[in-house]
Amino acid sequence: MTFVTNDKVVYMDNNATTRVAPEVLEEMLPYFSEYYGNPSSMHTFGGQVGNKIRDAREKIAALIGAQPDELVFTSCGTESDSTAILAALQAFPEKRHIVTSRVEHPAVKNLCERLASLTGHKHRVTQLPVDRDGMLDLQQYEDSLDEDTAVVSVMWANNETGVLFPIAEMAAIAKSKGVLFHTDAVQAAGKIPIDLAKIPIDFLSISGHKLHAAKGVGVLYVRKRTPFMPFLIGGHQEKGRRGGTENVASLIGLGKACELAAAHMQEENTRVRALRDTLENGLLARTPHSMLNGHKTERLPNTTNVSFEYVEGEAILLHLDRFGICASSGSACTSGSLEPSHVLRAMGVPFTAAHGSIRLSLSIYNTSREVDHVLEHLPPIIANLRTLSPFWQTAHRGSVGRSGSQCGCK
Ligand SMILES: *Cc1c(COP(=O)(O)O)cnc(C)c1O
């Protein structure tokens, strides 16, 4: 088994996971070696760890405009999502309706679908549709809320396209109707400003490994006075809101990552955004029959999702891999199956385009040289794959040179 190391790749798959920032790793390491005490212990050796966790909690709260005691540490974004939705349903046992969208991450989508299919305690789930840009209709959303609705769960930023939902408006509408509001902010946190002091959100999910902290650590924000039931029942950790000994090193790292994210937010929205735009515009200009998936402006600064008609996303990824370029086709969770992603299907992306979609997601660690590298290699990969594609041949019969590294069509 040979390993491909970071210095050998152009990593543009940051919506799948991110590298742990060197500063974060440095903060974490002593908590595996010197300071391994249990933060719940009475002795100073353990107690000092508790103090450090308190610092981390404050840093994480500061990134999203929360109070430190409104945060519950979890094991991942998925646990945060499950905990929020199940807590909301338990708060209103007589209400059976959940409102969500068709483009949610599997952590929300599959849970809601499971709840709808469970026998004995049937929940009704409304999955709101999106338009061609991946946007929701706010009126349709408002109309979907009724007396029976217990909770709304919609993502802040889409992991496949980067499209942003109007969370502030949506949370205000839910509040006006007495419905609890959860948002999966796993992709939004650290990339765009979030101020929970200003937006009436009840539950918000974060995952460490999407913002340069470790894998296997997450946070659930629970607004003060929002009804809550723990998902993991056990010890008195997290004031009885989540049992289980804390993932100490990862939590401390997440605190540092949130501090760094706040410091880098400006760069994310200027330099990273400019790199993404250069990449996106270059790909669209150099490749005929290509299109952007997702709203042009209501979008995360780091994400682009482009479709190349008549080629297979998996084939593109294999060729990119030969040049050390890490990207994704659809979400990491749906690739491996032949179905195009549920997000692109919900947006009505045509079949021939949905199959050839590539997501490139950048971070502050990317450079313009790396963007040039992708722009140099990706368009010829598409042109070559098309010369081999029977669908392309049928659609553009006669217009394609057999030997061509450039396709003949305009
Ligand atoms: C990655 C991701 C999750 C899941 O987070 P994990 O920590 O991997 O469980 C949930 N929602 C979105 C939008 C994500 O991108």
XYZ file of C-alpha atoms and ligand atoms in Angstrom:
425
model
C 0.000 0.000 0.000
C 1.497 3.326 -1.031
C 0.241 6.573 0.382
C -0.400 9.759 -1.550
C 0.724 12.621 0.679
C -0.550 16.147 0.872
C 2.479 17.670 -0.880
C 1.772 15.499 -3.934
C -1.822 16.555 -4.501
C -3.895 19.554 -5.443
C -6.611 19.218 -2.832
C -9.899 20.727 -3.984
C -12.289 18.509 -2.038
C -12.676 20.631 1.086
C -16.446 20.097 1.328
C -15.716 16.389 1.870
C -13.148 17.085 4.562
C -10.365 19.545 5.311
C -6.810 19.226 6.525
C -6.325 19.842 10.224
C -4.668 23.258 10.415
C -1.090 22.982 11.753
C -1.979 25.433 14.543
C -4.935 23.209 15.490
C -2.825 20.063 15.612
C -0.294 21.827 17.813
C -3.029 22.738 20.306
C -4.322 19.166 20.336
C -1.140 17.162 20.837
C -0.467 17.840 24.565
C -3.933 16.462 25.397
C -2.895 13.022 24.158
C 0.363 12.984 26.105
C 0.929 15.311 29.067
C -2.634 16.286 29.941
C -4.669 13.121 29.601
C -6.832 13.652 32.680
C -10.611 13.337 32.657
C -12.181 16.814 32.750
C -14.871 15.496 35.148
C -12.287 14.431 37.767
C -11.999 16.202 41.109
C -8.189 16.420 41.022
C -6.296 19.340 39.550
C -4.703 17.140 36.876
C -8.106 16.425 35.342
C -9.715 19.719 36.257
C -7.176 21.747 34.300
C -8.419 19.998 31.170
C -11.919 21.193 32.009
C -10.638 24.770 32.060
C -9.136 24.359 28.614
C -12.449 22.957 27.314
C -14.163 26.037 28.716
C -11.801 28.219 26.630
C -12.602 26.170 23.528
C -16.325 26.509 24.174
C -15.956 30.286 24.328
C -14.035 30.413 21.042
C -16.596 28.256 19.244
C -19.471 30.334 20.639
C -17.740 33.536 19.477
C -17.606 32.316 15.854
C -21.402 31.977 15.683
C -22.580 34.665 18.100
C -23.783 32.130 20.697
C -23.414 31.962 24.476
C -20.916 29.282 25.572
C -23.515 27.332 27.575
C -25.724 27.070 24.486
C -23.256 24.601 22.930
C -23.441 20.822 23.289
C -20.378 18.884 22.121
C -21.113 15.846 19.956
C -19.178 13.265 17.959
C -19.910 14.667 14.490
C -22.222 16.746 12.327
C -24.466 13.742 11.841
C -24.985 13.312 15.600
C -25.763 17.032 15.923
C -28.401 16.770 13.180
C -30.034 13.675 14.680
C -30.000 15.114 18.193
C -31.663 18.355 17.110
C -34.442 16.784 15.065
C -35.257 14.089 17.622
C -35.189 16.615 20.496
C -37.627 18.857 18.645
C -39.997 15.962 17.967
C -39.901 14.926 21.627
C -40.660 18.485 22.689
C -43.979 18.299 20.812
C -45.048 14.652 20.980
C -48.496 15.491 19.644
C -47.110 17.099 16.478
C -46.146 14.803 13.613
C -45.000 17.067 10.791
C -41.379 17.825 9.737
C -40.498 20.372 7.051
C -37.187 19.928 5.254
C -35.835 20.220 1.698
C -35.058 17.821 -1.116
C -31.379 18.754 -1.145
C -30.374 18.010 2.458
C -27.272 16.075 3.427
C -28.039 12.375 4.078
C -27.645 13.088 7.821
C -30.956 14.973 7.697
C -32.576 13.479 4.604
C -32.251 9.834 5.591
C -33.296 10.474 9.199
C -36.464 12.279 8.074
C -37.257 9.553 5.556
C -36.761 6.926 8.260
C -39.080 8.780 10.620
C -41.713 8.951 7.891
C -41.509 5.214 7.259
C -41.469 3.990 10.876
C -44.633 2.129 11.711
C -46.555 2.980 14.854
C -45.378 6.569 15.185
C -45.814 7.951 11.703
C -44.325 11.314 10.951
C -45.344 13.359 7.965
C -42.397 14.869 6.108
C -42.563 17.720 3.600
C -39.446 17.882 1.432
C -39.553 21.309 -0.180
C -38.523 21.397 -3.851
C -35.827 23.706 -5.234
C -35.589 25.506 -8.557
C -32.936 25.182 -11.264
C -30.577 27.388 -9.188
C -31.096 25.221 -6.104
C -33.180 27.892 -4.332
C -36.343 27.438 -2.259
C -39.604 29.305 -2.723
C -40.171 31.220 0.533
C -43.938 31.457 0.070
C -44.193 27.726 -0.517
C -42.106 27.216 2.629
C -44.347 29.441 4.714
C -47.470 27.722 3.361
C -46.050 24.313 4.307
C -46.002 25.148 8.030
C -49.184 24.225 9.891
C -50.499 23.451 13.408
C -49.061 19.945 13.162
C -45.498 21.076 12.302
C -42.985 20.324 15.073
C -39.732 21.285 13.399
C -38.111 22.731 10.297
C -34.690 21.347 9.323
C -32.975 23.017 6.369
C -29.298 23.397 5.598
C -27.587 26.779 5.589
C -25.178 25.922 2.743
C -25.433 22.975 0.406
C -22.427 20.661 0.486
C -22.655 19.755 -3.225
C -23.329 23.149 -4.803
C -22.541 25.671 -2.059
C -25.993 27.269 -2.541
C -27.115 29.305 0.500
C -30.671 29.201 1.789
C -32.138 32.435 3.262
C -31.860 31.106 6.809
C -32.545 34.400 8.610
C -35.918 34.822 6.852
C -36.789 31.152 7.190
C -36.009 31.090 10.928
C -38.129 34.212 11.485
C -41.078 32.639 9.656
C -40.814 29.447 11.735
C -40.655 31.451 14.944
C -43.731 33.474 14.002
C -45.628 30.175 13.659
C -44.290 28.610 16.880
C -42.277 25.967 15.006
C -38.800 24.917 16.189
C -36.049 25.663 13.661
C -32.919 23.591 13.020
C -30.226 24.382 10.457
C -27.367 22.161 9.366
C -24.599 24.773 9.185
C -21.791 22.255 8.728
C -20.706 23.833 5.425
C -21.528 27.420 6.365
C -19.692 27.661 9.693
C -16.348 29.357 9.280
C -16.990 30.330 5.654
C -19.693 32.977 6.045
C -20.633 35.173 9.018
C -23.184 33.638 11.406
C -24.660 35.664 14.259
C -27.096 33.695 16.392
C -27.670 36.710 18.608
C -29.567 38.208 15.644
C -31.293 35.179 14.091
C -33.962 33.173 15.979
C -32.518 29.708 15.334
C -33.244 26.979 17.904
C -30.703 24.352 16.819
C -27.577 24.630 14.647
C -25.120 21.861 13.681
C -21.356 22.166 13.162
C -18.760 19.512 12.304
C -15.065 19.870 13.154
C -13.558 18.263 10.085
C -15.232 20.659 7.653
C -13.395 23.645 9.149
C -9.835 22.435 9.637
C -10.353 20.636 12.958
C -10.325 16.871 13.523
C -12.780 14.264 12.251
C -15.180 12.839 14.826
C -16.074 16.004 16.695
C -19.118 18.231 16.328
C -21.205 20.832 18.080
C -24.920 21.335 18.462
C -26.059 24.818 19.359
C -29.263 24.758 21.416
C -30.807 28.159 22.104
C -31.403 29.022 25.743
C -34.964 27.995 26.727
C -35.431 25.845 23.612
C -36.824 22.500 24.824
C -34.166 19.799 24.681
C -33.827 16.056 25.255
C -30.429 14.319 25.121
C -29.786 11.807 22.365
C -26.965 9.987 24.171
C -28.059 9.303 27.725
C -25.322 8.585 30.255
C -23.094 10.645 32.528
C -23.580 14.227 33.546
C -21.233 15.648 30.891
C -22.454 18.718 29.013
C -24.815 19.461 31.928
C -26.686 16.239 31.244
C -27.334 17.150 27.617
C -24.937 14.571 26.130
C -23.438 11.642 27.986
C -19.957 10.321 27.227
C -16.453 11.463 28.128
C -15.480 14.441 26.039
C -13.248 14.066 22.964
C -10.880 16.419 24.759
C -8.104 16.959 22.211
C -10.519 17.365 19.314
C -12.688 19.853 21.205
C -9.664 21.946 22.087
C -8.568 21.789 18.451
C -12.027 22.842 17.327
C -11.794 25.903 19.551
C -8.563 26.879 17.812
C -10.065 26.121 14.384
C -12.988 28.454 15.098
C -10.609 31.195 16.173
C -8.634 30.722 12.936
C -11.812 30.623 10.840
C -12.893 33.974 12.249
C -9.457 35.420 11.454
C -9.520 33.963 7.906
C -13.141 34.810 7.049
C -12.104 37.922 5.124
C -9.542 35.967 3.101
C -12.091 33.221 2.433
C -14.446 35.800 0.959
C -11.831 37.635 -1.121
C -8.810 35.551 -2.139
C -10.476 32.114 -2.025
C -13.587 33.486 -3.751
C -11.392 34.998 -6.503
C -9.558 31.690 -6.992
C -12.870 29.860 -7.213
C -14.204 32.374 -9.733
C -11.077 32.154 -11.904
C -11.357 28.372 -11.854
C -15.082 28.344 -12.591
C -14.994 30.966 -15.347
C -11.952 29.307 -16.911
C -13.609 25.892 -17.002
C -16.862 27.221 -18.432
C -15.053 29.299 -21.078
C -12.716 26.511 -22.166
C -15.263 23.703 -22.334
C -18.270 23.759 -24.655
C -21.470 22.192 -23.294
C -20.547 22.888 -19.706
C -22.736 24.620 -17.136
C -22.681 25.853 -13.569
C -24.926 24.021 -11.084
C -26.262 26.329 -8.397
C -27.052 29.991 -7.923
C -24.339 32.270 -9.274
C -24.126 34.583 -6.256
C -26.101 33.054 -3.345
C -23.308 30.606 -2.791
C -20.370 29.755 -0.532
C -17.148 31.455 -1.650
C -15.200 28.179 -1.945
C -17.479 25.870 -3.928
C -18.110 25.334 -7.624
C -20.146 22.543 -9.181
C -19.859 22.278 -12.963
C -21.502 19.824 -15.342
C -19.790 18.614 -18.498
C -22.387 17.114 -20.748
C -21.997 13.595 -22.173
C -19.201 12.440 -19.885
C -19.197 10.471 -16.624
C -18.171 12.249 -13.438
C -16.385 9.128 -12.190
C -14.279 8.988 -15.353
C -13.323 12.645 -14.939
C -12.284 11.996 -11.338
C -10.061 9.071 -12.345
C -8.278 11.212 -14.927
C -7.918 14.133 -12.514
C -6.456 11.699 -10.001
C -3.599 10.946 -12.425
C -2.662 14.624 -12.216
C -2.926 14.590 -8.419
C -6.133 16.601 -8.416
C -8.651 15.686 -5.693
C -12.252 16.581 -6.521
C -15.650 15.009 -6.098
C -18.572 14.035 -8.277
C -21.765 14.721 -6.402
C -21.303 14.194 -2.677
C -18.870 11.638 -1.315
C -21.828 9.808 0.183
C -23.663 9.317 -3.116
C -20.681 8.535 -5.342
C -20.236 4.831 -5.718
C -23.799 4.468 -6.874
C -24.687 5.105 -10.493
C -27.625 7.374 -9.687
C -26.845 11.054 -10.180
C -26.889 12.982 -6.909
C -30.275 13.702 -5.324
C -29.297 17.381 -5.166
C -28.762 17.744 -8.913
C -31.909 15.699 -9.616
C -33.940 17.971 -7.330
C -32.583 20.972 -9.256
C -33.745 19.436 -12.536
C -30.265 19.224 -14.041
C -30.705 17.253 -17.290
C -29.664 13.593 -17.140
C -26.781 14.014 -19.604
C -25.367 16.854 -17.506
C -26.030 15.494 -14.013
C -23.862 12.457 -14.751
C -20.890 14.613 -15.690
C -20.863 16.902 -12.693
C -17.731 17.745 -10.741
C -17.502 19.574 -7.448
C -14.329 21.527 -6.718
C -14.203 22.956 -3.198
C -11.306 25.155 -2.168
C -9.793 26.354 1.096
C -7.333 28.992 2.235
C -4.560 26.471 1.544
C -5.147 26.582 -2.224
C -3.002 28.744 -4.498
C -3.397 30.306 -7.942
C -0.756 27.881 -9.264
C -3.057 25.053 -8.273
C -5.971 26.706 -10.060
C -3.769 27.006 -13.178
C -2.875 23.313 -12.863
C -6.562 22.329 -12.907
C -7.341 24.731 -15.762
C -4.485 23.224 -17.758
C -5.570 19.609 -17.316
C -9.329 19.432 -16.849
C -10.579 20.836 -20.207
C -8.434 18.411 -22.280
C -9.651 15.528 -20.083
C -13.240 16.416 -20.967
C -12.437 16.756 -24.673
C -10.723 13.370 -24.729
C -13.484 11.616 -22.813
C -16.020 13.006 -25.249
C -14.264 11.534 -28.229
C -14.869 8.174 -26.538
C -18.462 8.826 -25.479
C -21.205 7.156 -27.525
C -23.707 9.740 -26.207
C -21.533 12.571 -27.417
C -21.046 10.837 -30.776
C -24.802 10.477 -31.188
C -25.561 14.035 -30.148
C -22.790 15.600 -32.223
C -22.407 13.119 -35.068
C -19.943 14.308 -37.667
C -18.705 17.238 -35.667
C -16.064 15.372 -33.685
C -12.599 14.641 -34.987
C -11.586 11.089 -34.086
C -8.061 11.997 -33.093
C -9.009 15.355 -31.721
C -7.895 16.580 -28.372
C -10.322 19.428 -29.006
C -13.904 18.726 -29.868
C -15.154 20.356 -33.025
C -18.356 21.783 -31.662
C -19.060 25.342 -30.678
C -20.206 16.626 6.179
C -21.586 17.082 6.412
C -22.373 16.536 7.437
C -21.910 15.383 8.293
O -20.886 15.732 9.173
P -20.037 14.534 9.844
O -19.216 15.215 10.888
O -19.211 13.962 8.747
O -21.013 13.578 10.413
C -23.637 17.031 7.625
N -24.116 18.017 6.854
C -23.393 18.588 5.875
C -23.974 19.700 5.072
C -22.107 18.139 5.613
O -21.403 18.687 4.628
